[in-house]
Short mmCIF file of C-alpha atoms in Angstrom, two decimals:
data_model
loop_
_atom_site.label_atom_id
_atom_site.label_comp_id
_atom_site.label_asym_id
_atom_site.label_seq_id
_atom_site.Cartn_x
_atom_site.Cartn_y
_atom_site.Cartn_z
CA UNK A 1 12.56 -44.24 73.19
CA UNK A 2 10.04 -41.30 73.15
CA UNK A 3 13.26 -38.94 74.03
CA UNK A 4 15.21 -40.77 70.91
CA UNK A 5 11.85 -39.93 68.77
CA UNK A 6 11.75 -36.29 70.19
CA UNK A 7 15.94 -36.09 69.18
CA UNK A 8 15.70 -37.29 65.91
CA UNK A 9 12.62 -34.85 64.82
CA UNK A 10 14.32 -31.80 66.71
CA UNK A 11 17.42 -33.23 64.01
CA UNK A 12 14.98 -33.24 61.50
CA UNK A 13 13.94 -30.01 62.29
CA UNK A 14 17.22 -28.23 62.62
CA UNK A 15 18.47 -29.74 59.57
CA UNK A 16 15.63 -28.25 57.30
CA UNK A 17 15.55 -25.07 59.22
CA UNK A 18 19.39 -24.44 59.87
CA UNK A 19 21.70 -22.58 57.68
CA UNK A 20 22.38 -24.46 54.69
CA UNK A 21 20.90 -23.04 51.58
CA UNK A 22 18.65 -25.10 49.82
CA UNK A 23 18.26 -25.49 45.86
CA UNK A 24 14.99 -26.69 44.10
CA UNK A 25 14.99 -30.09 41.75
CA UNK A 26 15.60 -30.37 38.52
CA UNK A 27 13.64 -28.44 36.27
CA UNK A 28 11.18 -31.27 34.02
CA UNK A 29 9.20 -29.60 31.67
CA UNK A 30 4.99 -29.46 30.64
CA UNK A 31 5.86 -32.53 27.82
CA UNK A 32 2.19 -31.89 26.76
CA UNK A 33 2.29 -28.61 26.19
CA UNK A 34 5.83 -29.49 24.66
CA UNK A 35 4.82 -31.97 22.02
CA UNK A 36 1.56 -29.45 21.01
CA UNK A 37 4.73 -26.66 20.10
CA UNK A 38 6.53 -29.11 18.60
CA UNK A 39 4.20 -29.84 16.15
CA UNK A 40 4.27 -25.93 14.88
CA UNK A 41 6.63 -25.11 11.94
CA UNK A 42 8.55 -22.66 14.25
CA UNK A 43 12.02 -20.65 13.80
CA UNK A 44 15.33 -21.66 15.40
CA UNK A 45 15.42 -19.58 18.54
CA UNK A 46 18.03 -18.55 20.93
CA UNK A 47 17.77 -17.38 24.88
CA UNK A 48 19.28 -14.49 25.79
CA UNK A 49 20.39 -13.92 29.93
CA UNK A 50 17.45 -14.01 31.89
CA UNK A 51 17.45 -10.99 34.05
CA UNK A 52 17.80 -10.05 36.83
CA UNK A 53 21.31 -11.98 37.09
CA UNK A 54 21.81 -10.17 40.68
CA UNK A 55 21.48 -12.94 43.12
CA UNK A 56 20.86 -10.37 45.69
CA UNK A 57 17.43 -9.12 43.73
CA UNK A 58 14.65 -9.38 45.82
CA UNK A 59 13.53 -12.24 43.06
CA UNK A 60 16.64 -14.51 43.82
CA UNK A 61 15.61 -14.64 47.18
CA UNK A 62 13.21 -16.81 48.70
CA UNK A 63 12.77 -17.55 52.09
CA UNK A 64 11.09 -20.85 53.31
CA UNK A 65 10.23 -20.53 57.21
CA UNK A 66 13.62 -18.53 57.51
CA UNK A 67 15.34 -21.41 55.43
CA UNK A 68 16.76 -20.10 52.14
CA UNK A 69 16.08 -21.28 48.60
CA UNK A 70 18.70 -20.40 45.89
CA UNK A 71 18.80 -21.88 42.17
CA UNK A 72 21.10 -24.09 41.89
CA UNK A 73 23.90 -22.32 40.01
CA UNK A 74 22.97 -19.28 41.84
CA UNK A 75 19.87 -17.45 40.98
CA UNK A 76 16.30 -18.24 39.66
CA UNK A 77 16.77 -16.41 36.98
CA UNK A 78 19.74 -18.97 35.81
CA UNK A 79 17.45 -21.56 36.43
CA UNK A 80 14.47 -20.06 34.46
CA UNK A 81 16.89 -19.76 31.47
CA UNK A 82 18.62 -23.39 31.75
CA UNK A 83 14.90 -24.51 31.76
CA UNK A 84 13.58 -22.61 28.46
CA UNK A 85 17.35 -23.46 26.90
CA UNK A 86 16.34 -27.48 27.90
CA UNK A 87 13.02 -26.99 26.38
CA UNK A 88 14.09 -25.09 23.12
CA UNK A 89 16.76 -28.16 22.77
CA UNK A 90 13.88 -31.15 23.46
CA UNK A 91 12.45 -29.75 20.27
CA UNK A 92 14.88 -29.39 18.52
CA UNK A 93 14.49 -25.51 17.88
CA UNK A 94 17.42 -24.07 19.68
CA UNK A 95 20.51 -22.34 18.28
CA UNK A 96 22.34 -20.04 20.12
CA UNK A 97 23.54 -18.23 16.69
CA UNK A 98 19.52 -17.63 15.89
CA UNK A 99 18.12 -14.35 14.63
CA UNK A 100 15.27 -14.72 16.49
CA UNK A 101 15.82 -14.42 20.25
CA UNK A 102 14.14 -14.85 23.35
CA UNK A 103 14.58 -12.62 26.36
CA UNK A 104 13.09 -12.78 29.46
CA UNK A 105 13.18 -10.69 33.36
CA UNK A 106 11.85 -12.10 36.34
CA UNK A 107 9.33 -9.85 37.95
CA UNK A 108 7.89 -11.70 40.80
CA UNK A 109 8.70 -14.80 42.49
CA UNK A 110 7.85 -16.11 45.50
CA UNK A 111 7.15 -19.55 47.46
CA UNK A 112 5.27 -19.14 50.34
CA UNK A 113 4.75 -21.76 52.98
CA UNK A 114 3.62 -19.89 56.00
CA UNK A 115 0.51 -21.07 56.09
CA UNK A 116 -0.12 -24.52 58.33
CA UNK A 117 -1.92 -26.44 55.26
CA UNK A 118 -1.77 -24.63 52.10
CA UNK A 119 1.16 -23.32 50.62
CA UNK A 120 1.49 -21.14 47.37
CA UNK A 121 3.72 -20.30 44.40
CA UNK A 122 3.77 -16.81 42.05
CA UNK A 123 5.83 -16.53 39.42
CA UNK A 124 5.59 -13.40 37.04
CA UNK A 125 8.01 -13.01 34.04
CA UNK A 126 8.05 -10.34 31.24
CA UNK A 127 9.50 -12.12 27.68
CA UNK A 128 10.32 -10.86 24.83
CA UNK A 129 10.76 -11.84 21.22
CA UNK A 130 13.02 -10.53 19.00
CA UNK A 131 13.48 -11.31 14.83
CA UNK A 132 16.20 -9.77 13.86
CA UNK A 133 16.28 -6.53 15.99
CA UNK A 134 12.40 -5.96 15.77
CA UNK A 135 10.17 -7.10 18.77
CA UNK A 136 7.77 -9.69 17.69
CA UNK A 137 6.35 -10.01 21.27
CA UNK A 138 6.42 -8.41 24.45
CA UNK A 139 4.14 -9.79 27.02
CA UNK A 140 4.16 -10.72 30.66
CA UNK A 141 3.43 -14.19 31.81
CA UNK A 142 1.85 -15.26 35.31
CA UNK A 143 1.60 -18.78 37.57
CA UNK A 144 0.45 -19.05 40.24
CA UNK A 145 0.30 -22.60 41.95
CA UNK A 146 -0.98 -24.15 45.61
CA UNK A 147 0.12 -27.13 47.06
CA UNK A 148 -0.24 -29.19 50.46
CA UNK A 149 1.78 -27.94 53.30
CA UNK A 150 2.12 -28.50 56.79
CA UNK A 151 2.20 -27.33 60.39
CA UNK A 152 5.38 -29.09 60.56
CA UNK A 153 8.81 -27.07 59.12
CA UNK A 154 10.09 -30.26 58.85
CA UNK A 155 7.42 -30.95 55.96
CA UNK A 156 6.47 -27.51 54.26
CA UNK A 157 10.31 -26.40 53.77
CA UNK A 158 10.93 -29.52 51.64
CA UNK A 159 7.46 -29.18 50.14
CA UNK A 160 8.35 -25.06 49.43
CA UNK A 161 11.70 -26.67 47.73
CA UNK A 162 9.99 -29.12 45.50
CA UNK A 163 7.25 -27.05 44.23
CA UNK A 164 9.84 -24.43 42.86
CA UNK A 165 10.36 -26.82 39.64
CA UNK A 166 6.28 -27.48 39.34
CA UNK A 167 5.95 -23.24 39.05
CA UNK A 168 8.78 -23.18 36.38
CA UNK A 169 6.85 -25.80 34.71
CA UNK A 170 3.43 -24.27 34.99
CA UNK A 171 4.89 -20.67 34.09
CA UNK A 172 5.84 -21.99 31.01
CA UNK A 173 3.36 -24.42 30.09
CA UNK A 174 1.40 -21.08 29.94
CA UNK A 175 4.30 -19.65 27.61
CA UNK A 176 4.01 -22.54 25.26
CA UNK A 177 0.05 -22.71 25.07
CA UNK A 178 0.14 -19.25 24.41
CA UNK A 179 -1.06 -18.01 20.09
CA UNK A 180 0.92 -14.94 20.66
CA UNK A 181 4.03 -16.75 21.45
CA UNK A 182 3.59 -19.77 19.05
CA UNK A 183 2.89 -16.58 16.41
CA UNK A 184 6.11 -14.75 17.05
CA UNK A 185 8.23 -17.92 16.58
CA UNK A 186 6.56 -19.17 13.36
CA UNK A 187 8.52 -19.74 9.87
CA UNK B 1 6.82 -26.95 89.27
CA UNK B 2 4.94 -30.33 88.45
CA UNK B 3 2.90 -28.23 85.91
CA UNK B 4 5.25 -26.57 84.12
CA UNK B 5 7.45 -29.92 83.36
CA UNK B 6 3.52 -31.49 82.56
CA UNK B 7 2.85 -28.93 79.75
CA UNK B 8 6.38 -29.27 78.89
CA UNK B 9 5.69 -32.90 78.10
CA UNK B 10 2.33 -32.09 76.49
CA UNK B 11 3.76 -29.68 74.27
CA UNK B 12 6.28 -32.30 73.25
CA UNK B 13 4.11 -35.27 72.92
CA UNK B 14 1.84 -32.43 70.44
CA UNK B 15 5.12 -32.01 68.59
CA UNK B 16 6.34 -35.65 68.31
CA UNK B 17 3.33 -36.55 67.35
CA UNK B 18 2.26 -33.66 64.27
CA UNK B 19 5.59 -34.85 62.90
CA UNK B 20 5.19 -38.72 63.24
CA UNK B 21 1.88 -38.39 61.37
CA UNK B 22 3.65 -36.69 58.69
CA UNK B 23 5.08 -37.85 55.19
CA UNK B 24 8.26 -36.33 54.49
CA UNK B 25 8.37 -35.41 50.77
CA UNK B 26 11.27 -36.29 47.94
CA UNK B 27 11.55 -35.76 44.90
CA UNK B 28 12.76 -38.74 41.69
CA UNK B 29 14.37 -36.32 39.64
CA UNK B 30 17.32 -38.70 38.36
CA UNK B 31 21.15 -37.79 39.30
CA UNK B 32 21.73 -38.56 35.63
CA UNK B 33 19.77 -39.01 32.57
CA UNK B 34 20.27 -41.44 29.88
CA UNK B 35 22.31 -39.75 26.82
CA UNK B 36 21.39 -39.30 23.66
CA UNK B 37 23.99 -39.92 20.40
CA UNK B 38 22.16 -38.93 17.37
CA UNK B 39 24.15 -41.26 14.88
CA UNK B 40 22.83 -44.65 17.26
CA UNK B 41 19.09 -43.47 17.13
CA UNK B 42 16.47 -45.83 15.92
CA UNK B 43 14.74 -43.79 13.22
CA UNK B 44 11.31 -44.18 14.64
CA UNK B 45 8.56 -42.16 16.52
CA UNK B 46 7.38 -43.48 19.63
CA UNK B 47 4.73 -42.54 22.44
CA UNK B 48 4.97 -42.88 26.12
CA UNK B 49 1.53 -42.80 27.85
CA UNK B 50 0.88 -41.10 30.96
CA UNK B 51 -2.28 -39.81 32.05
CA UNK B 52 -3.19 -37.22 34.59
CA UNK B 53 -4.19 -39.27 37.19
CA UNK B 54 -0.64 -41.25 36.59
CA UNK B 55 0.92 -37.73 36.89
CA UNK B 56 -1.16 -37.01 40.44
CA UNK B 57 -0.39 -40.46 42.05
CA UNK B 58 1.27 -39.52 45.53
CA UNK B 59 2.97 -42.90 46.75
CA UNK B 60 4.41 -43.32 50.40
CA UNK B 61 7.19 -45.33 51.44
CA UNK B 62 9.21 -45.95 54.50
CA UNK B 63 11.64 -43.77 55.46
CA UNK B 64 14.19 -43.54 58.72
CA UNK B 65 13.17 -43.72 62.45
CA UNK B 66 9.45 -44.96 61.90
CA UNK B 67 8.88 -41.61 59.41
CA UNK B 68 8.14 -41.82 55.83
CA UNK B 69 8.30 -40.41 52.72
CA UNK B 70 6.07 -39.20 49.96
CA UNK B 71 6.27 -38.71 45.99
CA UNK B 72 5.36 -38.56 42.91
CA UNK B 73 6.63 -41.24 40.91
CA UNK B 74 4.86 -40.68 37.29
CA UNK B 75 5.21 -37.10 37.52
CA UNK B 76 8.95 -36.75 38.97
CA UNK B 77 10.09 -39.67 36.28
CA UNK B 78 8.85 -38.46 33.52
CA UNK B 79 11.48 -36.48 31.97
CA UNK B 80 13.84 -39.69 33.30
CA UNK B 81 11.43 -42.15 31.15
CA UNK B 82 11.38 -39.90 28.13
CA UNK B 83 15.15 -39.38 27.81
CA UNK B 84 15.63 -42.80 28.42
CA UNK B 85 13.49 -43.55 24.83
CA UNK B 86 15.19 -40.42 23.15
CA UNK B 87 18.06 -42.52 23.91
CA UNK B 88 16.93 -45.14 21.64
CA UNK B 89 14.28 -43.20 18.83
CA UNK B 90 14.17 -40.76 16.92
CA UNK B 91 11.53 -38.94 17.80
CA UNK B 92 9.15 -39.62 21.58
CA UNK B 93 6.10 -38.03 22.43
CA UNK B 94 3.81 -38.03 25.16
CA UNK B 95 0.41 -39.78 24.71
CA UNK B 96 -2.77 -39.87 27.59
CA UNK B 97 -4.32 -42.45 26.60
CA UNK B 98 -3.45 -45.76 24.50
CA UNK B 99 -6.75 -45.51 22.90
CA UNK B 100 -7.14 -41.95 21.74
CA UNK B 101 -6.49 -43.00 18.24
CA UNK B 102 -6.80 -39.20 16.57
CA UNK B 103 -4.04 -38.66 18.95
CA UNK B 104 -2.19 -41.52 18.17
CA UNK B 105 -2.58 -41.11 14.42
CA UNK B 106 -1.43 -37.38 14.81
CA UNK B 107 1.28 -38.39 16.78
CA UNK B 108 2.18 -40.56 13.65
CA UNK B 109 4.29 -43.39 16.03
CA UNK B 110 4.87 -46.64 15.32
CA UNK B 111 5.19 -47.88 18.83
CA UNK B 112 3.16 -47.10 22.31
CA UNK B 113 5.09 -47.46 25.87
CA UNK B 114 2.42 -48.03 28.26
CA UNK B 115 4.88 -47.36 31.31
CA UNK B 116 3.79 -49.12 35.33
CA UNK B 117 6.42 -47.51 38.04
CA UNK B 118 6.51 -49.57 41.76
CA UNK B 119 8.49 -48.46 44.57
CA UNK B 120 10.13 -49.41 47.71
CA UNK B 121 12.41 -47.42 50.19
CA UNK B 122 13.97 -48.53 53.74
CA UNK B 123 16.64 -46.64 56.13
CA UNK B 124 18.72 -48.47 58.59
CA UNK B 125 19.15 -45.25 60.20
CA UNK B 126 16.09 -44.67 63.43
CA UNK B 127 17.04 -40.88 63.71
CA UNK B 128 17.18 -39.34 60.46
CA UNK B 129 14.10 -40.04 58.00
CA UNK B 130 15.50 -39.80 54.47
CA UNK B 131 16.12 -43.41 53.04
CA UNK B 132 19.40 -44.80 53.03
CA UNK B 133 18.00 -47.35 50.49
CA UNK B 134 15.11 -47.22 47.50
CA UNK B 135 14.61 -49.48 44.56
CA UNK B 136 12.23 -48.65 41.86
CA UNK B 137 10.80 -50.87 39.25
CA UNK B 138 9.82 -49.81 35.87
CA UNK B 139 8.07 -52.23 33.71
CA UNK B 140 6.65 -51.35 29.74
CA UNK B 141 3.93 -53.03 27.91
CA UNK B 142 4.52 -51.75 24.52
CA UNK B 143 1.98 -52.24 21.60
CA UNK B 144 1.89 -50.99 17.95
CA UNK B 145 -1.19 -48.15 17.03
CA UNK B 146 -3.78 -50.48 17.19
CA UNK B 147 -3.17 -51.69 20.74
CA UNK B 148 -1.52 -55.36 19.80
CA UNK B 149 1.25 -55.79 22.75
CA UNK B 150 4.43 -56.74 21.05
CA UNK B 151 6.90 -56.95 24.10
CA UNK B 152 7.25 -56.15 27.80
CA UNK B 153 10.71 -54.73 28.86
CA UNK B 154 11.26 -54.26 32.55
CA UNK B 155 14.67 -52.76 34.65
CA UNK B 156 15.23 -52.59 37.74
CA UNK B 157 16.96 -49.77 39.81
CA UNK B 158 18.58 -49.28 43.12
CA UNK B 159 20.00 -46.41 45.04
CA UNK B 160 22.09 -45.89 48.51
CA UNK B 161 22.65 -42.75 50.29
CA UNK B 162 24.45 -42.13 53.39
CA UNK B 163 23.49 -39.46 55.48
CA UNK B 164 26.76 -37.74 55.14
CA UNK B 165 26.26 -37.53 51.23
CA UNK B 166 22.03 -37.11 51.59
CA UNK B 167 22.41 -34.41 54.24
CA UNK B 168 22.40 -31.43 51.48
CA UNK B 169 20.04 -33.76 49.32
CA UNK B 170 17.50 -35.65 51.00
CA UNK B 171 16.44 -37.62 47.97
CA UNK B 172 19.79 -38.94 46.91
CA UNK B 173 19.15 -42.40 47.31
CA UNK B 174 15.64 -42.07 45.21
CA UNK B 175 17.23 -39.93 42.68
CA UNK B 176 20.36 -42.52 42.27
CA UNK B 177 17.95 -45.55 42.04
CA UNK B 178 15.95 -43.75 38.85
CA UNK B 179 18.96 -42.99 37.36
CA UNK B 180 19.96 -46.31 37.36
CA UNK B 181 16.81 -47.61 36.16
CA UNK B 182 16.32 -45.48 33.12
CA UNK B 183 19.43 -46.08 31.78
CA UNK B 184 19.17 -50.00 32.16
CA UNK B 185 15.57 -49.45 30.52
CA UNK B 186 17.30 -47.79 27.51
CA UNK B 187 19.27 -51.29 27.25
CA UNK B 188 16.41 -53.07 27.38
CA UNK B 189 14.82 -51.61 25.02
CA UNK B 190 17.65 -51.28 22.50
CA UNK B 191 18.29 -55.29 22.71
CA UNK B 192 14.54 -56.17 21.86
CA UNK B 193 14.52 -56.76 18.32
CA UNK B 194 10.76 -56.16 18.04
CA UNK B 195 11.42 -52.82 19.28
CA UNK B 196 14.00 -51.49 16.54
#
């Protein structure tokens, strides 16, 4: 039985470690911080391509104990724009046609689970806001997140995958809770 | 070379046994999410309450081959609860607490969804630890402003995965049973006549 056990986590093992590229969950957003913004009269606003759209940046690459995380349709960057694009929608404030626009490049991100019980997410982004060709707001944005890890690969790579969608979250929670921001999308 | 197969054995008695102790985490980010048709919307605000403790609870279930899983089921379902009521109203918002009454006021909703999420999982598989099987349960005490309960609406939900379908996604089966379960709670909900 104990050579069954030993099989099946040497599986395990393999199966998180091997060469299949992972993708994080689902983005879900900060609904708090959400509802606060949607109580502010703001502008319709549309996204504009999150940059850098390179999947072979250095910030569309993570590595997770030699594993590889990828967003799901590619690169992070996608992802970071599908999940201000959900957002923009929940509130009913997003139209692609908008004069006021929201841009956004991806300077640093990283999940890092090397570490046998802590592991740690950094996220920096530089957005911009735009009213009809004049910047209303140009401002980078930092997260930084820790989370529970493990000795084992078998648990920190899935734990490295799942906290992708909490540092989109977080990243933007700060976004949202920010004056500046809320000013440079008001009526 | 008795000692070399000994610390062989100790080495892999070390390894078995870090990874035994260890909770293999999921996520309950639902394959699908219940969808919203703008002319069928009850024209009311509601509130869904969650607080932050609700949003930390870790829960662990069993998964394959003696192992077992870990997750967050307030946090991960969240977004699945809320589009599941923006399936129904108007308007949803999230509350923490069903007796912050400035909040509630502000929030200006006429009812309060005071969700309770339970959990089971199982895997008839004893060398691969994701579950082949999990069933969530999502019941809703729902009261008016002032805290009078005027229904309870429960669903159930249950997901399979087998490991050639979970072996790129190792939370299928979780993620299949909140899918289900939202959407039946959107039924639920919609039937209630109290609730329209």
């Amino acid at each position: 039985m104990s050579f069954l056990r030993l099989s099946a986590c040497c599986l395990a093992v393999a199966v998180f470690s091997g060469c299949s590229t992972l993708v994080p969950p689902p983005y879900s957003a900060d609904y708090q911080g959400l509802d606060r913004l949607k109580k502010q009269p703001l502008e319709k606003v549309a996204v504009g391509t999150v940059q850098p759209r390179n999947p072979d940046a250095p910030v569309n690459k993570i590595t997770l104990r030699g594993a590889r995380l990828a967003g799901p349709n590619g690169t992070f960057a996608q992802y970071l724009e599908e999940a201000l694009v959900q957002d923009l929608k929940e509130i009913a404030v997003f139209d692609a046609a908008a004069g006021t626009r929201i841009d956004a490049t991806i300077l640093k991100n990283d999940i890092d689970v090397s570490g046998f019980s802590t592991g740690t997410g950094r996220m920096d982004v530089e957005l911009t806001v735009t009213r009809n060709t004049k910047t209303s707001l140009k401002k980078t944005y930092s997260a930084t997140t820790t989370f529970d890890s493990s000795f084992a690969g078998a648990v920190a790579i899935p734990k490295g995958q799942a906290e992708y969608g909490n540092l989109v979250r977080t990243l933007l929670g700060k976004v949202y809770a920010d004056p500046e921001f809320v000013n440079a999308l008001k009526k | 070379m008795p000692s070399i197969r000994f610390v062989r054995l100790g080495f892999a008695a070390v390894v078995v046994s870090l990874l035994a102790a260890c909770a293999h985490p999921i996520n309950l980010e639902p394959t699908k999410l219940p969808e919203r048709d703008e002319t069928k919307l009850v024209a009311k605000k509601v509130g869904y309450v969650l607080t932050d403790a609700d949003r930390a609870k870790e829960v662990t279930t069993p998964g394959g081959g003696g192992d077992k899983v870990s997750y967050y089921p307030y946090r991960d379902m969240e977004k699945a609860i809320r589009a599941s009521l923006r399936s129904v109203y108007q308007d949803v918002s999230s509350l923490k607490s069903p007796s912050d009454a400035v909040a509630i006021k502000e929030a200006g909703v006429a009812y309060i969804f005071l969700p309770e999420i339970s959990t089971a999982s199982s895997s008839s598989s004893p060398f691969t630890w994701p579950p082949t099987q999990f069933t969530v349960n999502v019941i809703c005490t729902v009261t008016d402003p002032q805290g009078t309960v005027l229904a309870k609406v429960a669903s159930t939900g249950a997901g399979a995965a087998e490991f050639s379908e979970f072996k790129s996604d190792f939370s299928l089966s979780a993620r299949r049973a909140v899918a289900e379960v939202v959407e039946k709670l959107a039924l639920e909900v919609r039937k209630n006549d109290k609730l329209r």
